[in-house]
Amino acid sequence: MRSSALRCCFRLTALACVLAAFDGAVAAGEQDALREAVAASRLSTPANWLPRSTFSQITPDPIVALSPNSEHVAYLLGEPGKRSLWLMHTAQSQAKRLLPQTDANTLLWSQDSRWMFLQSPTSLAAVALGGKGSRVVARLNDHLRSEVLGRDPSRPDAVIVLEQSLPYAPKPVSRVLRITAEATVEVLLEENRPIADALIAPNGGLAAWKVIEKDRQRVMHKSATDAPSTLVECVELQRCGLISTGADGASVWLNANFERDLAGLQRLAPDGALSQAFEDPAGIADLDHVVLDPVTQQPLFASLRSPHPQLHGLTGTARRQLETLNRRLPQRDLAIQPGHGDQASWLISERNSNMTMARWHLFAPATGELREILSDVSDERVAPIDAQFAHKQPISWRASDGMRLHGFLSLPAGRDPALTPLLVSVHGVPWSASTPGYSAFTQFFVNRGYAVFEPNFRGSTGYGRAYTLSANGDFGNGRVQLDIVEGTRHLLANGVGDAHRVAIIGGSFGGYSALLGATFQPELFRLAIAALPPSDFAWTLRWAASDSDLAVSDGIPLTTRFRLLGVDIDDATIQARLHAQSPLANANRLTRPVLLFAGGQDERVAIRSVTHYAAVLRQLQKDVTLFIEPEIGHGSDDPLIREAYLYLAESMLHKHLAGAEPEAPSAALTDYLKRNLR
C-alpha cells in the first residue's frame, strides 16, 4: 500500500495524489455500502403490498412559515387553489384557522412578524396577525408575471416583488417593487431586460440585482456615481445566485462557482473581488441553498445537492446546534427556519426517501428541546405506510472512460437482489437530476418487487459544472446513453438484478433514453416504457426552439443553453448525427416491446412526434402500445391519469419481465383506459 502511494506521489502532484486517494476511498466506501444494502434487503422483512391509490394520489405538504420573532407558525393547508390559512403560537399546540379558503400559493411573514403576505395568481394580500386590518395590497396584472422575492429587511411591513412582462410583449419591461401592508407600492428598479433576482440593502436601497442577456447573466449594482455597473458576469452556464447582502451592507453573498467547479458560498465585494466561504468538503456536490438569520440576513447553514442529504453549519454555534438536531433526527433531510436571537425557537422539517410527507418540529436551541407539531394535518395512515417504503441507496460507478458517476438504488425488502427484476428509471431534462428524496413512482415499483436504479448520467446537475458540461452534446446513442448502460451493467455485476429481466423507463428525455435503450441495447433492456418521449431529439429541439413553451421561458434561451451543452441547433452536422442515432430513424432495429404515453396539450414534446413514431412502429409490425390523454400537457397530477400510467406499466412488466400481476382495474379506470388506449 505504501509503495503504491509513493509511486502515485512521484507521478502526480501532491494535491492530485491526495484527491485520487480520497476519491478511491469514497468509491470503496460506497461499494461497501452497496454490498451491505444488498445483504440487508435479502434479510429484511418483506413489505406489505400497497394499493395503487397509495402512489397515484398526491397529498401536498402544507406551506409552513415561522415568524422572524419565532412566536408564531403560519401554514397553508390543503390542495392548490383551495387552501386554508392557519396560525399557531409556538408555546401552544392548538392552531386557529384564519381563512377558510384561499388560492394563495406563497406565504411570507413581514420583518416585524405582524403581517402574513399571501400571493395568489391574481393578488397579493396582507393578513394581520390579529386578523383585523387584513386587505388585498396589490392586484396582479394578467399581462405580467409577478413573484414575491422575499420580505424587505429594511422595512417592518413590506415585501419585495419582481414583476415582468410576458414573452413577446411589444415593450418588454421588468420592475422590482416594494409593496407594504398599507398597500403602498414603490418602484425600486425598472429595466427593459429580464431581471432574475434582486437584493435589498439594510438602508432600503438596491444592493444588487441580476439581469439576463442572451448567453450570460450580469450581477449589477449602483456605483458611487449612482450609475448601474456590472459587478460580475456569469457565462457558459456558470452559477451566480443571489443570497443576501453581507454584514457591511455592501458586499453580496452568492451561490456561485466562479473559478471553481463546484458551486459554493462565495462573497462578492463591492470592487468585484471574490472570496470562497464554503464548498462541499467531500468535493462531490454543488451548494443547494443557504439558510439565513431572519433579521441580519447572514448565512447560518448550507445545504448540498449531494447523494446523501447534507446540512452544514457555517458558524461554530450553528454547527453545535446542528449536531444536537442530527442526534435527535438521524439520517434525515432537514430544513431549518431559524428564529432570531439566542432564545428563539426554530422550525424544523424532516424528510427522507421513504417519507410520504414532511414532519414538522419546533426546536429550542437554548435547551435542546424538540417538539413535533402539525401532526394532525397529516393522514393518520402515513406513518405505517412509510414504514413499508424502501430507502434510496446512493451508488457510484466508473464509466469506461474513467469518469465517476452517481445515482440511486432502491431494493425491495425480503428478496434476493440477484433474482429480482431491475427497472432503470431515467430522469427527464438532461440538466436535471434524480434526488435522494421521496418518489412515489420509485416506491410503487419497489413495492411491486422491482429493484429501481436511477442514474445521474453526465449532463445531470448537482455534481459540479464539469459534470454537467462533460456530456459534450452526445445525447444520442453515445456517451450519455453509455453512462446509463454501464451503470446498469455495474449493478448486474455486483449482484443486483436478474440480467434476463431488465426494463428501462422514463419521461421526456428519460423516455427518449428508454427508447434508445430498447432500440440499441436489446440484449440488456427487454422492455421500454416511455412517457412524453422525443422520438427524434434533433427534430424536437428544432420544434422546441420555435414552438414550445420553452422557447419563451425566462432565463437563458433554450437554444443558447443547448449550444453551451454542445448541441448547436443550427449546426446541420450535429442535427444529422442526432437524427441518425434517433429511435425514429432506427425504428426497423427495434425488437423489444414499447409502451408510449402522450399528452394532447404537451407544449414541450409535440404529440405528433410521438404518434408518428407509433405509426411507423405499427407499420413495421413492431410491438407498440400507445396511450393518449388529450387534455394533459407535459405531465399530470391527476390521480386517475397517474393510476392509468402505473397500471399499464406494471401490466407490461408483468407480461414481459414476469413481475407481479397487477390488481384488477376499477370500473372507472377500465372505462378511462378504453377511451385513451390505442
XYZ file of C-alpha atoms in Angstrom:
678
model
C 0.000 0.000 0.000
C 2.774 2.427 0.973
C 4.834 1.730 -2.158
C 1.842 2.284 -4.461
C 1.056 5.552 -2.676
C 4.673 6.665 -3.129
C 4.594 5.806 -6.814
C 1.405 7.838 -7.077
C 3.058 10.849 -5.474
C 6.041 10.570 -7.818
C 3.762 10.528 -10.846
C 1.314 13.195 -9.709
C 1.445 16.426 -7.827
C 0.871 16.106 -4.090
C -2.617 17.593 -4.399
C -3.590 15.299 -7.259
C -2.380 12.299 -5.285
C -4.417 13.275 -2.242
C -7.512 13.805 -4.393
C -7.019 10.468 -6.156
C -6.633 8.648 -2.831
C -9.683 10.425 -1.401
C -11.786 9.616 -4.471
C -10.712 5.986 -4.277
C -11.599 5.819 -0.597
C -15.032 7.313 -1.238
C -15.674 4.872 -4.081
C -14.548 1.930 -1.917
C -16.814 3.109 0.877
C -19.790 3.291 -1.467
C -19.017 -0.207 -2.783
C -19.079 -1.460 0.797
C -22.376 0.372 1.341
C -23.817 -1.245 -1.801
C -22.837 -4.713 -0.620
C -24.340 -4.001 2.795
C -27.570 -2.739 1.193
C -27.811 -5.884 -0.948
C -27.278 -8.119 2.106
C -29.732 -6.127 4.243
C -32.501 -6.235 1.636
C -32.184 -10.012 1.406
C -32.640 -10.408 5.170
C -35.327 -7.749 5.691
C -38.982 -8.451 6.300
C -40.922 -8.146 3.020
C -43.046 -5.017 2.710
C -46.816 -5.216 2.666
C -48.488 -4.937 -0.699
C -49.972 -1.447 -1.074
C -52.785 -0.415 -3.447
C -52.041 1.738 -6.498
C -54.015 4.614 -4.990
C -51.278 4.981 -2.352
C -48.959 6.119 -5.125
C -51.284 7.761 -7.654
C -52.816 10.287 -5.253
C -50.585 13.181 -4.229
C -51.113 14.728 -0.806
C -49.352 18.117 -0.830
C -47.258 19.191 2.130
C -48.556 22.262 3.970
C -46.724 25.517 3.237
C -45.301 26.407 6.660
C -43.521 29.595 7.801
C -42.064 30.669 11.144
C -42.348 34.332 12.105
C -38.968 36.106 12.461
C -39.544 36.570 16.201
C -40.339 32.809 16.395
C -43.602 33.394 18.288
C -45.952 32.039 15.605
C -46.131 29.390 12.903
C -48.459 30.063 9.967
C -49.343 27.456 7.376
C -51.404 26.946 4.245
C -53.180 23.594 4.296
C -54.937 21.697 1.522
C -54.945 21.316 -2.251
C -53.609 24.081 -4.533
C -56.322 26.601 -5.292
C -58.394 25.788 -2.199
C -56.065 26.001 0.761
C -56.902 27.351 4.216
C -54.678 29.607 6.350
C -53.884 28.569 9.931
C -51.958 30.190 12.780
C -50.364 28.572 15.839
C -48.479 30.140 18.751
C -45.179 28.306 19.265
C -45.838 27.990 23.018
C -49.062 26.095 22.299
C -50.173 23.147 20.191
C -53.596 24.305 19.029
C -53.962 26.193 15.748
C -56.589 28.721 14.725
C -57.994 28.939 11.215
C -57.720 32.482 9.877
C -59.047 31.935 6.336
C -61.359 29.063 5.314
C -60.220 29.139 1.682
C -57.593 30.922 -0.378
C -55.954 30.343 -3.736
C -52.618 31.562 -2.364
C -49.510 29.548 -3.205
C -46.921 31.637 -1.325
C -46.761 32.530 2.387
C -44.286 35.038 3.816
C -44.014 36.900 7.126
C -43.202 40.582 7.387
C -39.986 41.588 9.137
C -41.852 42.768 12.244
C -43.812 39.466 12.484
C -47.133 41.355 12.404
C -48.260 40.512 8.869
C -48.559 37.414 6.690
C -48.308 38.107 2.954
C -50.199 35.707 0.669
C -49.586 35.623 -3.074
C -52.169 34.045 -5.360
C -52.302 34.087 -9.175
C -54.400 37.261 -9.083
C -53.446 39.209 -5.976
C -51.109 39.904 -3.079
C -52.828 40.114 0.299
C -51.630 41.081 3.781
C -53.241 39.250 6.713
C -52.798 40.875 10.116
C -51.591 38.751 12.997
C -54.748 39.511 14.974
C -56.966 39.037 11.937
C -58.146 42.674 11.812
C -56.987 45.051 9.123
C -56.349 42.332 6.528
C -56.532 43.536 2.952
C -55.552 42.954 -0.682
C -52.494 45.161 -1.196
C -51.948 44.583 -4.934
C -53.885 43.225 -7.892
C -51.625 41.190 -10.140
C -51.860 42.005 -13.840
C -52.748 39.149 -16.203
C -50.251 40.544 -18.702
C -47.368 40.402 -16.216
C -45.593 37.729 -14.219
C -45.269 38.501 -10.527
C -43.064 36.794 -7.962
C -42.506 37.635 -4.298
C -38.727 37.622 -3.870
C -38.799 37.932 -0.077
C -39.544 40.242 2.804
C -37.912 43.651 2.877
C -35.132 43.515 5.526
C -35.140 47.321 5.768
C -38.857 47.783 6.455
C -41.079 46.228 9.149
C -44.131 45.635 6.950
C -43.070 45.209 3.313
C -42.178 42.574 0.722
C -40.178 42.795 -2.496
C -41.961 41.758 -5.689
C -40.491 41.099 -9.134
C -42.827 41.979 -11.998
C -42.074 41.096 -15.626
C -43.889 41.393 -18.939
C -44.858 38.182 -20.714
C -42.754 36.934 -23.634
C -43.358 38.687 -26.963
C -44.698 41.794 -25.226
C -44.344 44.817 -27.570
C -42.399 46.728 -24.908
C -40.644 44.301 -22.531
C -40.282 45.630 -19.007
C -39.098 44.257 -15.657
C -39.674 46.012 -12.339
C -38.671 45.472 -8.745
C -41.375 46.750 -6.376
C -41.669 47.353 -2.661
C -45.248 46.670 -1.515
C -46.302 47.376 2.071
C -49.115 46.073 4.228
C -50.733 49.506 3.818
C -50.927 48.867 0.034
C -48.294 51.431 -0.927
C -46.233 50.490 -3.990
C -42.736 51.840 -4.696
C -40.775 51.104 -7.877
C -37.173 50.354 -6.896
C -35.919 49.392 -10.345
C -37.193 49.286 -13.913
C -35.345 47.563 -16.765
C -36.069 46.625 -20.368
C -34.060 43.431 -19.803
C -35.307 40.414 -17.836
C -34.445 40.669 -14.130
C -33.733 37.326 -12.454
C -33.382 38.473 -8.828
C -32.698 41.439 -6.555
C -31.345 42.115 -3.051
C -32.283 44.968 -0.729
C -29.622 46.705 1.357
C -30.160 47.495 5.066
C -30.728 51.148 4.123
C -33.637 50.179 1.878
C -31.909 50.682 -1.463
C -30.996 48.053 -4.032
C -27.800 46.255 -3.031
C -27.611 44.168 -6.220
C -29.755 42.729 -8.952
C -29.272 40.168 -11.700
C -30.250 40.667 -15.343
C -30.268 38.174 -18.219
C -28.668 38.968 -21.573
C -28.855 36.100 -24.071
C -25.954 33.811 -23.084
C -24.997 35.480 -19.809
C -26.254 36.892 -16.551
C -24.945 40.107 -15.006
C -24.884 40.917 -11.300
C -25.435 44.679 -11.170
C -25.229 47.380 -8.520
C -25.218 51.151 -8.330
C -21.769 52.646 -8.182
C -20.657 55.681 -6.200
C -21.866 57.842 -9.086
C -25.313 56.203 -8.791
C -24.943 54.730 -12.276
C -25.637 50.999 -12.701
C -22.495 48.953 -13.252
C -21.645 45.252 -13.576
C -20.118 43.582 -10.546
C -19.601 40.219 -12.223
C -20.755 38.249 -15.279
C -21.929 34.635 -15.328
C -21.127 32.989 -18.667
C -21.190 29.457 -20.079
C -23.735 28.221 -17.530
C -21.825 29.493 -14.505
C -23.971 29.788 -11.404
C -24.360 33.128 -9.670
C -27.436 33.011 -7.471
C -28.030 35.988 -5.180
C -28.384 35.020 -1.496
C -28.154 38.129 0.701
C -26.095 41.200 1.438
C -23.071 40.984 3.718
C -22.995 42.396 7.220
C -21.439 45.573 5.781
C -24.488 46.118 3.569
C -22.264 46.486 0.509
C -20.893 43.011 -0.204
C -23.089 40.236 -1.614
C -23.333 36.545 -0.739
C -23.620 34.311 -3.834
C -24.363 30.677 -4.626
C -21.733 30.557 -7.355
C -18.884 28.625 -8.965
C -16.595 31.410 -10.179
C -13.088 29.989 -10.670
C -14.361 26.666 -9.235
C -16.039 23.523 -10.484
C -18.499 23.104 -7.611
C -20.982 25.811 -6.706
C -20.424 27.061 -3.178
C -20.940 30.055 -0.929
C -18.924 32.991 -2.283
C -18.621 36.580 -1.100
C -18.587 39.333 -3.713
C -17.024 42.582 -2.533
C -18.139 45.984 -3.879
C -14.973 46.137 -6.003
C -15.797 42.781 -7.621
C -13.312 40.724 -5.599
C -14.492 37.178 -4.853
C -13.708 35.004 -1.843
C -14.745 31.427 -1.088
C -16.638 30.882 2.180
C -17.921 27.301 1.867
C -17.747 24.322 -0.501
C -18.646 20.634 -0.163
C -15.859 19.132 1.988
C -16.215 15.836 0.089
C -15.721 17.576 -3.261
C -18.816 15.987 -4.820
C -21.884 18.222 -4.678
C -22.988 21.747 -5.504
C -24.416 24.105 -2.929
C -28.210 23.895 -2.988
C -29.438 26.655 -0.684
C -28.340 28.758 2.278
C -30.316 29.319 5.497
C -30.141 32.920 6.725
C -30.751 34.618 10.036
C -34.232 36.141 9.503
C -33.170 39.585 10.742
C -29.464 40.018 9.990
C -29.702 38.021 6.738
C -26.311 36.431 7.467
C -25.648 32.804 6.383
C -26.098 30.169 9.114
C -26.410 26.834 7.283
C -25.596 25.443 3.846
C -27.476 22.582 2.176
C -25.784 20.482 -0.519
C -27.243 18.761 -3.582
C -25.359 15.623 -2.564
C -26.189 11.902 -2.822
C -26.746 11.945 0.954
C -28.867 14.866 2.267
C -26.423 17.173 3.999
C -26.729 20.350 6.017
C -23.599 22.150 7.247
C -23.325 24.806 9.943
C -21.443 27.919 8.819
C -20.679 29.233 12.323
C -19.453 27.493 15.456
C -22.800 27.963 17.165
C -24.702 26.691 14.136
C -22.513 23.581 13.960
C -23.114 22.750 17.616
C -26.862 23.205 17.254
C -26.896 21.073 14.117
C -25.067 18.276 15.962
C -27.899 18.245 18.501
C -30.521 18.067 15.750
C -28.714 15.272 13.918
C -28.590 13.213 17.100
C -32.335 13.654 17.587
C -33.275 13.186 13.916
C -30.520 10.973 12.471
C -30.124 10.403 8.727
C -32.849 12.847 7.820
C -33.025 15.566 5.200
C -33.516 18.587 7.462
C -34.736 22.050 6.510
C -34.361 24.833 9.078
C -36.221 28.111 9.512
C -34.423 29.810 12.416
C -35.846 32.498 14.628
C -33.680 35.494 15.541
C -31.911 35.608 18.894
C -30.438 33.204 21.453
C -33.809 32.309 22.957
C -35.721 31.993 19.679
C -37.286 28.758 18.508
C -36.554 27.155 15.141
C -38.936 25.456 12.741
C -37.552 22.116 11.501
C -38.910 19.913 8.745
C -37.601 16.396 8.210
C -37.816 14.358 5.029
C -36.381 11.091 3.807
C -36.656 8.902 0.738
C -39.271 6.749 2.491
C -41.375 9.574 3.962
C -44.512 10.464 2.017
C -44.901 13.820 3.761
C -42.649 16.149 5.711
C -42.830 16.113 9.507
C -42.540 19.376 11.416
C -40.891 20.191 14.732
C -40.131 23.181 16.929
C -36.581 23.210 18.243
C -35.296 25.326 21.154
C -31.507 25.705 20.637
C -31.090 27.113 24.139
C -32.404 23.933 25.800
C -32.227 21.292 23.057
C -35.972 20.627 23.343
C -37.558 19.198 20.180
C -41.352 19.061 19.866
C -43.323 17.670 16.925
C -46.094 19.925 15.623
C -48.735 19.787 12.882
C -49.052 16.023 13.277
C -52.815 16.435 12.975
C -52.560 17.794 9.418
C -51.062 14.582 8.016
C -53.050 11.479 7.182
C -53.142 9.021 10.095
C -52.184 6.255 7.690
C -48.935 7.913 6.586
C -46.606 6.581 9.321
C -47.453 2.868 8.919
C -47.306 3.221 5.128
C -43.938 4.985 5.255
C -42.546 2.047 7.236
C -43.144 -0.142 4.156
C -41.108 2.035 1.832
C -37.522 1.458 0.720
C -34.526 3.683 1.426
C -32.657 5.045 -1.570
C -29.040 3.919 -1.543
C -26.527 6.328 -3.167
C -24.214 4.472 -5.538
C -21.373 5.384 -7.862
C -19.644 3.633 -10.728
C -16.785 4.235 -13.141
C -17.617 4.871 -16.770
C -15.430 3.186 -19.360
C -13.622 6.497 -19.926
C -12.777 6.744 -16.198
C -15.369 9.321 -15.118
C -17.015 8.674 -11.746
C -20.808 8.793 -11.984
C -23.569 8.839 -9.386
C -27.076 7.513 -8.922
C -29.513 5.830 -6.549
C -30.671 2.275 -5.971
C -33.874 1.181 -4.191
C -34.285 -2.503 -3.315
C -37.397 -4.485 -2.324
C -37.161 -5.999 1.142
C -37.015 -9.726 1.727
C -35.869 -10.685 -1.769
C -32.619 -11.869 -3.260
C -31.495 -8.825 -5.305
C -29.698 -11.062 -7.816
C -33.017 -12.722 -8.706
C -35.041 -9.510 -8.747
C -36.175 -7.796 -11.961
C -34.350 -4.496 -12.457
C -36.026 -1.276 -13.597
C -33.760 1.522 -14.847
C -35.572 4.837 -14.284
C -34.029 7.740 -16.228
C -34.775 11.340 -15.232
C -36.091 13.934 -17.679
C -34.364 17.105 -18.918
C -30.633 16.427 -19.442
C -29.638 19.125 -16.932
C -31.888 17.994 -14.061
C -31.130 15.091 -11.690
C -32.626 12.281 -9.650
C -32.532 13.200 -5.968
C -32.379 11.310 -2.662
C -35.920 12.375 -1.778
C -39.229 10.521 -1.880
C -40.521 9.393 -5.284
C -43.996 7.864 -5.484
C -43.206 6.094 -8.763
C -39.947 4.623 -7.431
C -41.659 3.392 -4.279
C -44.522 1.887 -6.297
C -42.248 -0.296 -8.406
C -40.143 -1.313 -5.401
C -43.364 -2.283 -3.605
C -44.184 -4.481 -6.610
C -40.864 -6.292 -6.231
C -38.551 -4.448 -8.628
C -35.104 -3.076 -7.912
C -35.089 0.524 -9.190
C -31.913 2.200 -10.474
C -31.926 5.990 -11.006
C -28.740 7.043 -12.836
C -27.454 10.608 -12.847
C -25.594 10.384 -16.144
C -23.138 13.067 -17.203
C -25.075 16.189 -18.089
C -27.036 15.917 -14.830
C -26.791 18.800 -12.396
C -25.727 18.995 -8.770
C -22.261 17.452 -9.123
C -20.340 20.423 -10.441
C -20.113 22.334 -13.692
C -17.682 19.874 -15.301
C -20.103 17.006 -14.639
C -22.867 18.858 -16.484
C -20.724 20.026 -19.394
C -18.992 16.659 -19.856
C -21.988 15.387 -21.841
C -20.488 17.496 -24.647
C -23.654 17.286 -26.701
C -23.541 13.492 -27.040
C -27.238 12.983 -26.332
C -27.917 10.364 -28.989
C -26.810 6.748 -28.851
C -23.475 7.880 -27.490
C -21.639 8.738 -24.296
C -24.638 9.829 -22.202
C -26.592 6.685 -23.050
C -23.477 4.601 -22.420
C -23.315 6.001 -18.876
C -26.775 4.526 -18.252
C -25.880 1.215 -19.863
C -22.613 0.904 -17.933
C -24.325 1.818 -14.658
C -26.878 -0.940 -15.281
C -24.144 -3.478 -16.047
C -22.266 -2.368 -12.919
C -25.271 -3.279 -10.778
C -25.773 -6.617 -12.514
C -22.099 -7.444 -11.943
C -22.492 -6.629 -8.247
C -25.436 -8.894 -7.547
C -28.311 -6.524 -8.253
C -30.904 -7.567 -10.791
C -31.702 -10.568 -12.951
C -29.882 -9.921 -16.235
C -32.745 -11.546 -18.156
C -35.361 -9.242 -16.598
C -34.232 -5.632 -17.100
C -36.506 -2.818 -18.324
C -35.891 0.899 -18.880
C -38.428 3.632 -18.116
C -38.544 7.416 -18.158
C -40.411 10.577 -19.049
C -39.447 13.319 -21.517
C -35.665 12.970 -22.017
C -35.880 9.855 -19.827
C -38.461 8.431 -22.252
C -36.127 9.187 -25.152
C -33.369 7.313 -23.309
C -35.745 4.389 -22.746
C -36.425 4.179 -26.484
C -32.697 4.363 -27.220
C -32.066 1.529 -24.774
C -34.680 -0.790 -26.263
C -33.506 0.039 -29.806
C -29.726 -0.210 -29.444
C -29.257 -2.493 -26.391
C -31.988 -5.151 -26.791
C -29.706 -7.755 -25.196
C -29.829 -5.673 -21.975
C -33.240 -3.985 -21.950
C -36.220 -6.276 -22.564
C -38.860 -3.536 -22.449
C -39.122 0.248 -22.782
C -41.772 2.397 -21.078
C -41.577 5.954 -22.422
C -43.764 8.873 -21.322
C -43.889 12.025 -23.463
C -40.705 10.977 -25.303
C -38.935 12.750 -28.174
C -38.555 10.032 -30.810
C -36.135 12.259 -32.739
C -34.166 14.539 -30.420
C -32.918 16.697 -33.290
C -36.429 17.423 -34.590
C -37.785 18.012 -31.080
C -35.046 20.558 -30.330
C -35.797 22.488 -33.515
C -39.510 22.451 -32.732
C -38.960 23.380 -29.082
C -36.749 26.334 -30.059
C -39.572 27.935 -32.023
C -42.942 26.487 -30.994
C -42.762 25.131 -27.424
C -43.301 26.898 -24.108
C -39.556 26.501 -23.508
C -38.888 28.825 -26.420
C -40.403 31.724 -24.477
C -39.436 30.792 -20.928
C -37.460 33.115 -18.684
C -33.713 32.760 -18.256
C -31.036 31.660 -20.694
C -32.727 30.856 -24.054
C -33.156 27.174 -24.859
C -31.001 27.387 -27.990
C -28.188 29.054 -26.021
C -28.363 26.521 -23.196
C -28.104 23.575 -25.581
C -25.292 25.251 -27.514
C -23.341 25.599 -24.264
C -24.026 21.905 -23.617
C -22.538 21.044 -27.012
C -25.660 20.921 -29.189
C -25.914 23.749 -31.720
C -29.473 23.526 -33.001
C -28.443 25.367 -36.175
C -25.500 23.043 -36.903
C -26.566 20.712 -39.730
C -23.857 18.167 -38.896
C -24.991 17.861 -35.266
C -28.618 17.671 -36.331
C -27.819 14.918 -38.849
C -25.898 12.917 -36.234
C -28.675 13.132 -33.638
C -31.297 12.191 -36.230
C -29.235 9.224 -37.467
C -28.998 7.947 -33.873
C -32.662 8.550 -33.040
C -35.222 5.840 -32.195
C -37.329 7.073 -35.131
C -34.562 6.688 -37.709
C -33.783 3.238 -36.323
C -37.331 2.003 -35.853
C -36.618 -1.044 -38.042
C -33.993 -2.178 -35.488
C -36.448 -2.327 -32.596
C -37.039 -5.888 -31.378
C -38.396 -5.186 -27.888
C -41.921 -4.130 -26.854
C -42.560 -0.441 -26.246
C -45.236 1.344 -24.197
C -45.749 5.017 -25.136
C -47.626 7.778 -23.275
C -48.515 11.100 -24.927
C -50.286 14.293 -23.886
C -52.548 16.112 -26.314
C -51.637 19.527 -24.832
C -47.898 18.866 -24.460
C -46.018 22.090 -25.257
C -42.542 20.577 -24.827
C -42.703 17.361 -26.833
C -45.122 17.685 -29.749
C -47.713 14.927 -29.669
C -47.341 14.400 -33.403
C -43.742 13.291 -32.864
C -44.976 10.524 -30.537
C -47.933 9.444 -32.665
C -45.824 9.469 -35.842
C -43.255 7.211 -34.184
C -46.033 4.871 -33.016
C -47.463 4.760 -36.561
C -44.044 3.914 -38.009
C -43.622 1.116 -35.469
C -47.103 -0.214 -36.223
C -46.380 -0.139 -39.963
C -43.226 -2.159 -39.289
C -45.339 -4.577 -37.222
C -43.452 -3.830 -34.012
C -44.876 -4.475 -30.547
C -46.090 -0.993 -29.542
C -48.832 0.204 -27.176
C -49.875 3.864 -27.241
C -51.780 5.726 -24.528
C -53.007 9.264 -25.278
C -54.544 11.654 -22.775
C -55.911 14.529 -24.908
C -56.189 17.044 -22.053
C -52.763 16.897 -20.367
C -49.552 18.722 -21.098
C -46.027 17.650 -20.168
C -47.154 15.604 -17.159
C -50.140 15.467 -14.816
C -51.020 15.239 -11.121
C -54.497 13.884 -11.818
C -54.883 10.672 -9.731
C -56.763 8.750 -12.447
C -54.172 9.591 -15.118
C -51.320 8.644 -12.783
C -53.051 5.363 -11.906
C -53.519 4.567 -15.589
C -49.784 5.061 -16.120
C -48.927 2.794 -13.181
C -51.406 0.109 -14.202
C -50.219 -0.049 -17.805
C -46.572 -0.016 -16.727
C -46.986 -2.845 -14.218
C -49.081 -4.809 -16.741
C -46.266 -4.605 -19.292
C -43.666 -5.505 -16.651
C -45.767 -8.481 -15.569
C -46.122 -9.672 -19.152
C -42.529 -9.230 -20.314
C -40.457 -9.487 -17.107
C -42.642 -11.943 -15.167
C -43.163 -9.337 -12.463
C -46.054 -9.121 -10.043
C -49.528 -9.368 -11.550
C -51.384 -6.055 -11.196
C -54.584 -5.737 -9.222
C -57.652 -5.557 -11.421
C -58.550 -2.025 -12.506
C -61.627 -0.345 -11.080
C -64.635 0.330 -13.283
C -63.604 3.980 -13.583
C -60.067 3.059 -14.640
C -61.323 0.415 -17.090
C -63.603 2.949 -18.753
C -60.816 5.528 -18.865
C -58.396 3.077 -20.494
C -60.957 2.143 -23.143
C -61.215 5.782 -24.155
C -57.479 6.536 -24.255
C -55.592 3.336 -25.062
C -54.608 2.821 -28.692
